[in-house]
Amino acid sequence: MTAHPPAETAADFSPDDDLGAYLLAAIDDPAELTGRLCAIESVSGNEGTIADAVVTVLEAISAGPGPDLEILRDGDTIVARTQLGRDERIVIAGHLDTVPVEGNLPPRRIVLETGEAAGDEVIWGRGACDMKAGVAMALTAASALLDPIRDVSWVFYDHEEVDAALNGLGRVSRNHPEWLAGDFAILGEPSNASVEGGCNGTIRVDVTTTGTRAHSARAFMGVNAIHAAAEVLTRLSDHVADTVTVDGLDYRESLSAVGISGGVAGNVVPDECRIAVNYRFAPSKSAAEAEGFLRELFTGYDVVVTDAAEGARPGLDRPIAQDFLTALDAEPAAKLGWTDVSRFSALGVPAVNFGPGNPLYAHKSDEHVRVREVESATRALMSYLEKG
């Protein structure tokens, strides 16, 4: 990897510039490339510009000394895949969008003076951690890869940070599932450049208590639905979350009230109260089983499912996944949050999370990623793709 001179900002372009060329100029330096990707604002719903630039980069890579790439596009989701006839295929994916900007663009390359990364050079700015560093890792690896031991599908997708119904990876899995076919998938979500296998599932429900409306001056004439919510909250606080071992990894579950609403006016005893509950369940359970557990826990109350997503088993028992752990000399951990590895799992493709960046800084105003972590993660990925 060639070290480019660090820029105070990476926003040295205008809307009229060739953004594909702007990215290609740093293709062999994943840290610099991270900053340049961040400089192209791509809040969810505004991924068109960055998607166009990534297509230009992939076309240039395909024309280079490495293997040709078949480039496919659905909206602002791009798939570029080798067709070398190898026995196995790796899918490497990352999303192009970010959450809204909080005064953290243009990006900067700086040395942190405080915090757990004090003294480290970082790329600071919206998307640096989640997950343009992972996208840069993938693009640099795609450019450098000359003779992979397995076929590779590179996937860059839109709308990850918003409603799941808009997710580009989900859209492609519905419209073109064959584009995502593979034997193993790596999602570049920030994981401190360590391997996090599978993910917990998630389900949200509204638990409703009911009462009888009355004037608050004559509260004895009514039944207060908010007071009745105390029993629901007690059941939640008394619950002891399980830790479930799945394929050798320990998935800690959690069950929480995440919202409560009720009341009509300041002088009315309310006749309805809703408690929003979120259950993060181990991937050994299905969403239907998680729903059944919640309905049993809240027996006697109206329970309505508002959102649910399956978890994903890590699939680390497969040789192709073990090769990845060996190449990285990594000890895997369970992914406790939900990620798009679940979408690959639903297609029968075991998947892990592996990307530079501390997820604790994702979506924060001081979002950043360490330069050395972007570089080391890229080297590790290259080692796996070249040697297995």
mmCIF file with all atom_site columns, N, CA, C and O in Angstrom, residues 220-269:
data_model
loop_
_atom_site.group_PDB
_atom_site.id
_atom_site.type_symbol
_atom_site.label_atom_id
_atom_site.label_alt_id
_atom_site.label_comp_id
_atom_site.label_asym_id
_atom_site.label_entity_id
_atom_site.label_seq_id
_atom_site.pdbx_PDB_ins_code
_atom_site.Cartn_x
_atom_site.Cartn_y
_atom_site.Cartn_z
_atom_site.occupancy
_atom_site.B_iso_or_equiv
_atom_site.pdbx_formal_charge
_atom_site.auth_seq_id
_atom_site.auth_comp_id
_atom_site.auth_asym_id
_atom_site.auth_atom_id
_atom_site.pdbx_PDB_model_num
ATOM 1   N N  . PHE A 1 220 ? -61.861 7.911   40.840 1.00 0.00 ? 220 PHE A N  1
ATOM 2   C CA . PHE A 1 220 ? -62.446 6.667   41.367 1.00 0.00 ? 220 PHE A CA 1
ATOM 3   C C  . PHE A 1 220 ? -63.510 6.098   40.442 1.00 0.00 ? 220 PHE A C  1
ATOM 4   O O  . PHE A 1 220 ? -63.907 4.935   40.574 1.00 0.00 ? 220 PHE A O  1
ATOM 5   N N  . MET A 1 221 ? -63.968 6.902   39.469 1.00 0.00 ? 221 MET A N  1
ATOM 6   C CA . MET A 1 221 ? -64.964 6.419   38.515 1.00 0.00 ? 221 MET A CA 1
ATOM 7   C C  . MET A 1 221 ? -64.307 5.704   37.318 1.00 0.00 ? 221 MET A C  1
ATOM 8   O O  . MET A 1 221 ? -65.016 5.117   36.499 1.00 0.00 ? 221 MET A O  1
ATOM 9   N N  . GLY A 1 222 ? -63.003 5.768   37.232 1.00 0.00 ? 222 GLY A N  1
ATOM 10  C CA . GLY A 1 222 ? -62.309 5.163   36.094 1.00 0.00 ? 222 GLY A CA 1
ATOM 11  C C  . GLY A 1 222 ? -61.301 4.116   36.523 1.00 0.00 ? 222 GLY A C  1
ATOM 12  O O  . GLY A 1 222 ? -61.135 3.826   37.709 1.00 0.00 ? 222 GLY A O  1
ATOM 13  N N  . VAL A 1 223 ? -60.616 3.554   35.534 1.00 0.00 ? 223 VAL A N  1
ATOM 14  C CA . VAL A 1 223 ? -59.512 2.606   35.751 1.00 0.00 ? 223 VAL A CA 1
ATOM 15  C C  . VAL A 1 223 ? -58.328 3.116   34.936 1.00 0.00 ? 223 VAL A C  1
ATOM 16  O O  . VAL A 1 223 ? -58.427 3.255   33.713 1.00 0.00 ? 223 VAL A O  1
ATOM 17  N N  . ASN A 1 224 ? -57.236 3.413   35.615 1.00 0.00 ? 224 ASN A N  1
ATOM 18  C CA . ASN A 1 224 ? -56.099 4.079   34.981 1.00 0.00 ? 224 ASN A CA 1
ATOM 19  C C  . ASN A 1 224 ? -55.218 3.067   34.243 1.00 0.00 ? 224 ASN A C  1
ATOM 20  O O  . ASN A 1 224 ? -54.570 2.211   34.853 1.00 0.00 ? 224 ASN A O  1
ATOM 21  N N  . ALA A 1 225 ? -55.190 3.161   32.916 1.00 0.00 ? 225 ALA A N  1
ATOM 22  C CA . ALA A 1 225 ? -54.413 2.220   32.109 1.00 0.00 ? 225 ALA A CA 1
ATOM 23  C C  . ALA A 1 225 ? -52.911 2.397   32.301 1.00 0.00 ? 225 ALA A C  1
ATOM 24  O O  . ALA A 1 225 ? -52.149 1.429   32.190 1.00 0.00 ? 225 ALA A O  1
ATOM 25  N N  . ILE A 1 226 ? -52.454 3.612   32.608 1.00 0.00 ? 226 ILE A N  1
ATOM 26  C CA . ILE A 1 226 ? -51.020 3.817   32.858 1.00 0.00 ? 226 ILE A CA 1
ATOM 27  C C  . ILE A 1 226 ? -50.616 3.139   34.150 1.00 0.00 ? 226 ILE A C  1
ATOM 28  O O  . ILE A 1 226 ? -49.557 2.502   34.231 1.00 0.00 ? 226 ILE A O  1
ATOM 29  N N  . HIS A 1 227 ? -51.452 3.232   35.185 1.00 0.00 ? 227 HIS A N  1
ATOM 30  C CA . HIS A 1 227 ? -51.156 2.508   36.423 1.00 0.00 ? 227 HIS A CA 1
ATOM 31  C C  . HIS A 1 227 ? -51.080 1.004   36.163 1.00 0.00 ? 227 HIS A C  1
ATOM 32  O O  . HIS A 1 227 ? -50.246 0.305   36.739 1.00 0.00 ? 227 HIS A O  1
ATOM 33  N N  . ALA A 1 228 ? -51.948 0.523   35.277 1.00 0.00 ? 228 ALA A N  1
ATOM 34  C CA . ALA A 1 228 ? -51.961 -0.914  34.968 1.00 0.00 ? 228 ALA A CA 1
ATOM 35  C C  . ALA A 1 228 ? -50.682 -1.365  34.283 1.00 0.00 ? 228 ALA A C  1
ATOM 36  O O  . ALA A 1 228 ? -50.340 -2.562  34.306 1.00 0.00 ? 228 ALA A O  1
ATOM 37  N N  . ALA A 1 229 ? -49.951 -0.423  33.688 1.00 0.00 ? 229 ALA A N  1
ATOM 38  C CA . ALA A 1 229 ? -48.690 -0.782  33.030 1.00 0.00 ? 229 ALA A CA 1
ATOM 39  C C  . ALA A 1 229 ? -47.625 -1.208  34.035 1.00 0.00 ? 229 ALA A C  1
ATOM 40  O O  . ALA A 1 229 ? -46.615 -1.813  33.645 1.00 0.00 ? 229 ALA A O  1
ATOM 41  N N  . ALA A 1 230 ? -47.829 -0.922  35.316 1.00 0.00 ? 230 ALA A N  1
ATOM 42  C CA . ALA A 1 230 ? -46.842 -1.293  36.330 1.00 0.00 ? 230 ALA A CA 1
ATOM 43  C C  . ALA A 1 230 ? -46.573 -2.791  36.316 1.00 0.00 ? 230 ALA A C  1
ATOM 44  O O  . ALA A 1 230 ? -45.427 -3.234  36.476 1.00 0.00 ? 230 ALA A O  1
ATOM 45  N N  . GLU A 1 231 ? -47.602 -3.592  36.101 1.00 0.00 ? 231 GLU A N  1
ATOM 46  C CA . GLU A 1 231 ? -47.426 -5.045  36.083 1.00 0.00 ? 231 GLU A CA 1
ATOM 47  C C  . GLU A 1 231 ? -46.574 -5.477  34.892 1.00 0.00 ? 231 GLU A C  1
ATOM 48  O O  . GLU A 1 231 ? -45.721 -6.363  35.008 1.00 0.00 ? 231 GLU A O  1
ATOM 49  N N  . VAL A 1 232 ? -46.781 -4.838  33.749 1.00 0.00 ? 232 VAL A N  1
ATOM 50  C CA . VAL A 1 232 ? -45.965 -5.146  32.574 1.00 0.00 ? 232 VAL A CA 1
ATOM 51  C C  . VAL A 1 232 ? -44.508 -4.816  32.852 1.00 0.00 ? 232 VAL A C  1
ATOM 52  O O  . VAL A 1 232 ? -43.593 -5.607  32.557 1.00 0.00 ? 232 VAL A O  1
ATOM 53  N N  . LEU A 1 233 ? -44.257 -3.658  33.446 1.00 0.00 ? 233 LEU A N  1
ATOM 54  C CA . LEU A 1 233 ? -42.886 -3.244  33.747 1.00 0.00 ? 233 LEU A CA 1
ATOM 55  C C  . LEU A 1 233 ? -42.259 -4.147  34.797 1.00 0.00 ? 233 LEU A C  1
ATOM 56  O O  . LEU A 1 233 ? -41.045 -4.428  34.751 1.00 0.00 ? 233 LEU A O  1
ATOM 57  N N  . THR A 1 234 ? -43.043 -4.632  35.735 1.00 0.00 ? 234 THR A N  1
ATOM 58  C CA . THR A 1 234 ? -42.524 -5.558  36.747 1.00 0.00 ? 234 THR A CA 1
ATOM 59  C C  . THR A 1 234 ? -42.093 -6.869  36.098 1.00 0.00 ? 234 THR A C  1
ATOM 60  O O  . THR A 1 234 ? -41.027 -7.416  36.428 1.00 0.00 ? 234 THR A O  1
ATOM 61  N N  . ARG A 1 235 ? -42.895 -7.371  35.192 1.00 0.00 ? 235 ARG A N  1
ATOM 62  C CA . ARG A 1 235 ? -42.509 -8.603  34.497 1.00 0.00 ? 235 ARG A CA 1
ATOM 63  C C  . ARG A 1 235 ? -41.207 -8.413  33.726 1.00 0.00 ? 235 ARG A C  1
ATOM 64  O O  . ARG A 1 235 ? -40.358 -9.312  33.675 1.00 0.00 ? 235 ARG A O  1
ATOM 65  N N  . LEU A 1 236 ? -41.044 -7.234  33.138 1.00 0.00 ? 236 LEU A N  1
ATOM 66  C CA . LEU A 1 236 ? -39.793 -6.953  32.425 1.00 0.00 ? 236 LEU A CA 1
ATOM 67  C C  . LEU A 1 236 ? -38.604 -6.868  33.378 1.00 0.00 ? 236 LEU A C  1
ATOM 68  O O  . LEU A 1 236 ? -37.546 -7.452  33.123 1.00 0.00 ? 236 LEU A O  1
ATOM 69  N N  . SER A 1 237 ? -38.762 -6.153  34.475 1.00 0.00 ? 237 SER A N  1
ATOM 70  C CA . SER A 1 237 ? -37.645 -5.972  35.400 1.00 0.00 ? 237 SER A CA 1
ATOM 71  C C  . SER A 1 237 ? -37.286 -7.268  36.115 1.00 0.00 ? 237 SER A C  1
ATOM 72  O O  . SER A 1 237 ? -36.125 -7.468  36.503 1.00 0.00 ? 237 SER A O  1
ATOM 73  N N  . ASP A 1 238 ? -38.253 -8.174  36.263 1.00 0.00 ? 238 ASP A N  1
ATOM 74  C CA . ASP A 1 238 ? -37.981 -9.455  36.916 1.00 0.00 ? 238 ASP A CA 1
ATOM 75  C C  . ASP A 1 238 ? -37.341 -10.472 35.976 1.00 0.00 ? 238 ASP A C  1
ATOM 76  O O  . ASP A 1 238 ? -36.799 -11.485 36.429 1.00 0.00 ? 238 ASP A O  1
ATOM 77  N N  . HIS A 1 239 ? -37.403 -10.200 34.697 1.00 0.00 ? 239 HIS A N  1
ATOM 78  C CA . HIS A 1 239 ? -36.868 -11.159 33.727 1.00 0.00 ? 239 HIS A CA 1
ATOM 79  C C  . HIS A 1 239 ? -35.340 -11.179 33.778 1.00 0.00 ? 239 HIS A C  1
ATOM 80  O O  . HIS A 1 239 ? -34.687 -10.132 33.800 1.00 0.00 ? 239 HIS A O  1
ATOM 81  N N  . VAL A 1 240 ? -34.758 -12.359 33.783 1.00 0.00 ? 240 VAL A N  1
ATOM 82  C CA . VAL A 1 240 ? -33.307 -12.533 33.741 1.00 0.00 ? 240 VAL A CA 1
ATOM 83  C C  . VAL A 1 240 ? -32.938 -13.007 32.337 1.00 0.00 ? 240 VAL A C  1
ATOM 84  O O  . VAL A 1 240 ? -33.344 -14.090 31.908 1.00 0.00 ? 240 VAL A O  1
ATOM 85  N N  . ALA A 1 241 ? -32.182 -12.206 31.628 1.00 0.00 ? 241 ALA A N  1
ATOM 86  C CA . ALA A 1 241 ? -31.837 -12.529 30.243 1.00 0.00 ? 241 ALA A CA 1
ATOM 87  C C  . ALA A 1 241 ? -30.893 -13.718 30.184 1.00 0.00 ? 241 ALA A C  1
ATOM 88  O O  . ALA A 1 241 ? -29.990 -13.873 31.022 1.00 0.00 ? 241 ALA A O  1
ATOM 89  N N  . ASP A 1 242 ? -31.092 -14.550 29.183 1.00 0.00 ? 242 ASP A N  1
ATOM 90  C CA . ASP A 1 242 ? -30.253 -15.730 28.987 1.00 0.00 ? 242 ASP A CA 1
ATOM 91  C C  . ASP A 1 242 ? -29.005 -15.390 28.185 1.00 0.00 ? 242 ASP A C  1
ATOM 92  O O  . ASP A 1 242 ? -28.982 -14.435 27.399 1.00 0.00 ? 242 ASP A O  1
ATOM 93  N N  . THR A 1 243 ? -27.977 -16.204 28.374 1.00 0.00 ? 243 THR A N  1
ATOM 94  C CA . THR A 1 243 ? -26.836 -16.250 27.473 1.00 0.00 ? 243 THR A CA 1
ATOM 95  C C  . THR A 1 243 ? -26.859 -17.627 26.825 1.00 0.00 ? 243 THR A C  1
ATOM 96  O O  . THR A 1 243 ? -26.838 -18.644 27.518 1.00 0.00 ? 243 THR A O  1
ATOM 97  N N  . VAL A 1 244 ? -26.942 -17.651 25.510 1.00 0.00 ? 244 VAL A N  1
ATOM 98  C CA . VAL A 1 244 ? -27.156 -18.891 24.772 1.00 0.00 ? 244 VAL A CA 1
ATOM 99  C C  . VAL A 1 244 ? -25.945 -19.163 23.886 1.00 0.00 ? 244 VAL A C  1
ATOM 100 O O  . VAL A 1 244 ? -25.525 -18.304 23.109 1.00 0.00 ? 244 VAL A O  1
ATOM 101 N N  . THR A 1 245 ? -25.373 -20.357 24.004 1.00 0.00 ? 245 THR A N  1
ATOM 102 C CA . THR A 1 245 ? -24.229 -20.746 23.179 1.00 0.00 ? 245 THR A CA 1
ATOM 103 C C  . THR A 1 245 ? -24.728 -21.343 21.871 1.00 0.00 ? 245 THR A C  1
ATOM 104 O O  . THR A 1 245 ? -25.511 -22.295 21.864 1.00 0.00 ? 245 THR A O  1
ATOM 105 N N  . VAL A 1 246 ? -24.289 -20.746 20.767 1.00 0.00 ? 246 VAL A N  1
ATOM 106 C CA . VAL A 1 246 ? -24.684 -21.197 19.432 1.00 0.00 ? 246 VAL A CA 1
ATOM 107 C C  . VAL A 1 246 ? -23.419 -21.384 18.606 1.00 0.00 ? 246 VAL A C  1
ATOM 108 O O  . VAL A 1 246 ? -22.662 -20.430 18.413 1.00 0.00 ? 246 VAL A O  1
ATOM 109 N N  . ASP A 1 247 ? -23.174 -22.587 18.155 1.00 0.00 ? 247 ASP A N  1
ATOM 110 C CA . ASP A 1 247 ? -21.977 -22.895 17.346 1.00 0.00 ? 247 ASP A CA 1
ATOM 111 C C  . ASP A 1 247 ? -20.705 -22.399 18.021 1.00 0.00 ? 247 ASP A C  1
ATOM 112 O O  . ASP A 1 247 ? -19.791 -21.867 17.378 1.00 0.00 ? 247 ASP A O  1
ATOM 113 N N  . GLY A 1 248 ? -20.665 -22.533 19.346 1.00 0.00 ? 248 GLY A N  1
ATOM 114 C CA . GLY A 1 248 ? -19.459 -22.196 20.093 1.00 0.00 ? 248 GLY A CA 1
ATOM 115 C C  . GLY A 1 248 ? -19.339 -20.751 20.516 1.00 0.00 ? 248 GLY A C  1
ATOM 116 O O  . GLY A 1 248 ? -18.395 -20.393 21.224 1.00 0.00 ? 248 GLY A O  1
ATOM 117 N N  . LEU A 1 249 ? -20.281 -19.889 20.129 1.00 0.00 ? 249 LEU A N  1
ATOM 118 C CA . LEU A 1 249 ? -20.237 -18.475 20.507 1.00 0.00 ? 249 LEU A CA 1
ATOM 119 C C  . LEU A 1 249 ? -21.378 -18.173 21.475 1.00 0.00 ? 249 LEU A C  1
ATOM 120 O O  . LEU A 1 249 ? -22.478 -18.710 21.343 1.00 0.00 ? 249 LEU A O  1
ATOM 121 N N  . ASP A 1 250 ? -21.111 -17.294 22.434 1.00 0.00 ? 250 ASP A N  1
ATOM 122 C CA . ASP A 1 250 ? -22.089 -16.958 23.466 1.00 0.00 ? 250 ASP A CA 1
ATOM 123 C C  . ASP A 1 250 ? -22.852 -15.696 23.089 1.00 0.00 ? 250 ASP A C  1
ATOM 124 O O  . ASP A 1 250 ? -22.275 -14.597 23.028 1.00 0.00 ? 250 ASP A O  1
ATOM 125 N N  . TYR A 1 251 ? -24.149 -15.856 22.869 1.00 0.00 ? 251 TYR A N  1
ATOM 126 C CA . TYR A 1 251 ? -25.018 -14.735 22.506 1.00 0.00 ? 251 TYR A CA 1
ATOM 127 C C  . TYR A 1 251 ? -25.835 -14.325 23.729 1.00 0.00 ? 251 TYR A C  1
ATOM 128 O O  . TYR A 1 251 ? -26.655 -15.100 24.228 1.00 0.00 ? 251 TYR A O  1
ATOM 129 N N  . ARG A 1 252 ? -25.597 -13.120 24.208 1.00 0.00 ? 252 ARG A N  1
ATOM 130 C CA . ARG A 1 252 ? -26.335 -12.611 25.359 1.00 0.00 ? 252 ARG A CA 1
ATOM 131 C C  . ARG A 1 252 ? -27.613 -11.950 24.874 1.00 0.00 ? 252 ARG A C  1
ATOM 132 O O  . ARG A 1 252 ? -27.590 -11.039 24.053 1.00 0.00 ? 252 ARG A O  1
ATOM 133 N N  . GLU A 1 253 ? -28.736 -12.413 25.392 1.00 0.00 ? 253 GLU A N  1
ATOM 134 C CA . GLU A 1 253 ? -30.023 -11.844 25.030 1.00 0.00 ? 253 GLU A CA 1
ATOM 135 C C  . GLU A 1 253 ? -30.323 -10.608 25.875 1.00 0.00 ? 253 GLU A C  1
ATOM 136 O O  . GLU A 1 253 ? -29.673 -10.372 26.900 1.00 0.00 ? 253 GLU A O  1
ATOM 137 N N  . SER A 1 254 ? -31.312 -9.846  25.454 1.00 0.00 ? 254 SER A N  1
ATOM 138 C CA . SER A 1 254 ? -31.751 -8.699  26.251 1.00 0.00 ? 254 SER A CA 1
ATOM 139 C C  . SER A 1 254 ? -33.226 -8.445  25.980 1.00 0.00 ? 254 SER A C  1
ATOM 140 O O  . SER A 1 254 ? -33.729 -8.702  24.883 1.00 0.00 ? 254 SER A O  1
ATOM 141 N N  . LEU A 1 255 ? -33.904 -7.949  26.998 1.00 0.00 ? 255 LEU A N  1
ATOM 142 C CA . LEU A 1 255 ? -35.334 -7.656  26.926 1.00 0.00 ? 255 LEU A CA 1
ATOM 143 C C  . LEU A 1 255 ? -35.569 -6.336  27.632 1.00 0.00 ? 255 LEU A C  1
ATOM 144 O O  . LEU A 1 255 ? -35.268 -6.203  28.816 1.00 0.00 ? 255 LEU A O  1
ATOM 145 N N  . SER A 1 256 ? -36.093 -5.358  26.897 1.00 0.00 ? 256 SER A N  1
ATOM 146 C CA . SER A 1 256 ? -36.181 -4.004  27.448 1.00 0.00 ? 256 SER A CA 1
ATOM 147 C C  . SER A 1 256 ? -37.459 -3.307  27.011 1.00 0.00 ? 256 SER A C  1
ATOM 148 O O  . SER A 1 256 ? -37.901 -3.451  25.861 1.00 0.00 ? 256 SER A O  1
ATOM 149 N N  . ALA A 1 257 ? -38.030 -2.513  27.924 1.00 0.00 ? 257 ALA A N  1
ATOM 150 C CA . ALA A 1 257 ? -39.024 -1.521  27.527 1.00 0.00 ? 257 ALA A CA 1
ATOM 151 C C  . ALA A 1 257 ? -38.269 -0.369  26.882 1.00 0.00 ? 257 ALA A C  1
ATOM 152 O O  . ALA A 1 257 ? -37.306 0.147   27.449 1.00 0.00 ? 257 ALA A O  1
ATOM 153 N N  . VAL A 1 258 ? -38.675 0.016   25.689 1.00 0.00 ? 258 VAL A N  1
ATOM 154 C CA . VAL A 1 258 ? -37.963 1.072   24.966 1.00 0.00 ? 258 VAL A CA 1
ATOM 155 C C  . VAL A 1 258 ? -38.840 2.286   24.688 1.00 0.00 ? 258 VAL A C  1
ATOM 156 O O  . VAL A 1 258 ? -38.392 3.257   24.082 1.00 0.00 ? 258 VAL A O  1
ATOM 157 N N  . GLY A 1 259 ? -40.094 2.239   25.162 1.00 0.00 ? 259 GLY A N  1
ATOM 158 C CA . GLY A 1 259 ? -40.980 3.382   24.990 1.00 0.00 ? 259 GLY A CA 1
ATOM 159 C C  . GLY A 1 259 ? -42.292 3.139   25.705 1.00 0.00 ? 259 GLY A C  1
ATOM 160 O O  . GLY A 1 259 ? -42.684 1.991   25.952 1.00 0.00 ? 259 GLY A O  1
ATOM 161 N N  . ILE A 1 260 ? -42.937 4.223   26.092 1.00 0.00 ? 260 ILE A N  1
ATOM 162 C CA . ILE A 1 260 ? -44.250 4.117   26.720 1.00 0.00 ? 260 ILE A CA 1
ATOM 163 C C  . ILE A 1 260 ? -45.079 5.332   26.331 1.00 0.00 ? 260 ILE A C  1
ATOM 164 O O  . ILE A 1 260 ? -44.550 6.456   26.250 1.00 0.00 ? 260 ILE A O  1
ATOM 165 N N  . SER A 1 261 ? -46.347 5.099   26.038 1.00 0.00 ? 261 SER A N  1
ATOM 166 C CA . SER A 1 261 ? -47.212 6.206   25.637 1.00 0.00 ? 261 SER A CA 1
ATOM 167 C C  . SER A 1 261 ? -48.614 5.972   26.174 1.00 0.00 ? 261 SER A C  1
ATOM 168 O O  . SER A 1 261 ? -49.091 4.843   26.257 1.00 0.00 ? 261 SER A O  1
ATOM 169 N N  . GLY A 1 262 ? -49.261 7.051   26.554 1.00 0.00 ? 262 GLY A N  1
ATOM 170 C CA . GLY A 1 262 ? -50.622 6.968   27.065 1.00 0.00 ? 262 GLY A CA 1
ATOM 171 C C  . GLY A 1 262 ? -51.062 8.328   27.566 1.00 0.00 ? 262 GLY A C  1
ATOM 172 O O  . GLY A 1 262 ? -50.237 9.231   27.763 1.00 0.00 ? 262 GLY A O  1
ATOM 173 N N  . GLY A 1 263 ? -52.317 8.460   27.795 1.00 0.00 ? 263 GLY A N  1
ATOM 174 C CA . GLY A 1 263 ? -52.838 9.735   28.287 1.00 0.00 ? 263 GLY A CA 1
ATOM 175 C C  . GLY A 1 263 ? -53.584 10.489  27.220 1.00 0.00 ? 263 GLY A C  1
ATOM 176 O O  . GLY A 1 263 ? -53.230 10.439  26.037 1.00 0.00 ? 263 GLY A O  1
ATOM 177 N N  . VAL A 1 264 ? -54.620 11.178  27.659 1.00 0.00 ? 264 VAL A N  1
ATOM 178 C CA . VAL A 1 264 ? -55.484 11.930  26.755 1.00 0.00 ? 264 VAL A CA 1
ATOM 179 C C  . VAL A 1 264 ? -55.324 13.428  26.981 1.00 0.00 ? 264 VAL A C  1
ATOM 180 O O  . VAL A 1 264 ? -55.121 14.206  26.050 1.00 0.00 ? 264 VAL A O  1
ATOM 181 N N  . ALA A 1 265 ? -55.387 13.825  28.234 1.00 0.00 ? 265 ALA A N  1
ATOM 182 C CA . ALA A 1 265 ? -55.244 15.226  28.617 1.00 0.00 ? 265 ALA A CA 1
ATOM 183 C C  . ALA A 1 265 ? -54.890 15.276  30.094 1.00 0.00 ? 265 ALA A C  1
ATOM 184 O O  . ALA A 1 265 ? -54.973 14.271  30.811 1.00 0.00 ? 265 ALA A O  1
ATOM 185 N N  . GLY A 1 266 ? -54.496 16.442  30.544 1.00 0.00 ? 266 GLY A N  1
ATOM 186 C CA . GLY A 1 266 ? -54.058 16.581  31.927 1.00 0.00 ? 266 GLY A CA 1
ATOM 187 C C  . GLY A 1 266 ? -55.156 16.415  32.959 1.00 0.00 ? 266 GLY A C  1
ATOM 188 O O  . GLY A 1 266 ? -54.857 16.334  34.158 1.00 0.00 ? 266 GLY A O  1
ATOM 189 N N  . ASN A 1 267 ? -56.394 16.334  32.521 1.00 0.00 ? 267 ASN A N  1
ATOM 190 C CA . ASN A 1 267 ? -57.496 16.168  33.469 1.00 0.00 ? 267 ASN A CA 1
ATOM 191 C C  . ASN A 1 267 ? -58.341 14.928  33.163 1.00 0.00 ? 267 ASN A C  1
ATOM 192 O O  . ASN A 1 267 ? -59.518 14.864  33.490 1.00 0.00 ? 267 ASN A O  1
ATOM 193 N N  . VAL A 1 268 ? -57.711 13.938  32.492 1.00 0.00 ? 268 VAL A N  1
ATOM 194 C CA . VAL A 1 268 ? -58.430 12.731  32.101 1.00 0.00 ? 268 VAL A CA 1
ATOM 195 C C  . VAL A 1 268 ? -57.675 11.493  32.565 1.00 0.00 ? 268 VAL A C  1
ATOM 196 O O  . VAL A 1 268 ? -56.455 11.384  32.341 1.00 0.00 ? 268 VAL A O  1
ATOM 197 N N  . VAL A 1 269 ? -58.363 10.569  33.220 1.00 0.00 ? 269 VAL A N  1
ATOM 198 C CA . VAL A 1 269 ? -57.799 9.256   33.537 1.00 0.00 ? 269 VAL A CA 1
ATOM 199 C C  . VAL A 1 269 ? -57.729 8.466   32.234 1.00 0.00 ? 269 VAL A C  1
ATOM 200 O O  . VAL A 1 269 ? -58.755 8.281   31.566 1.00 0.00 ? 269 VAL A O  1
#
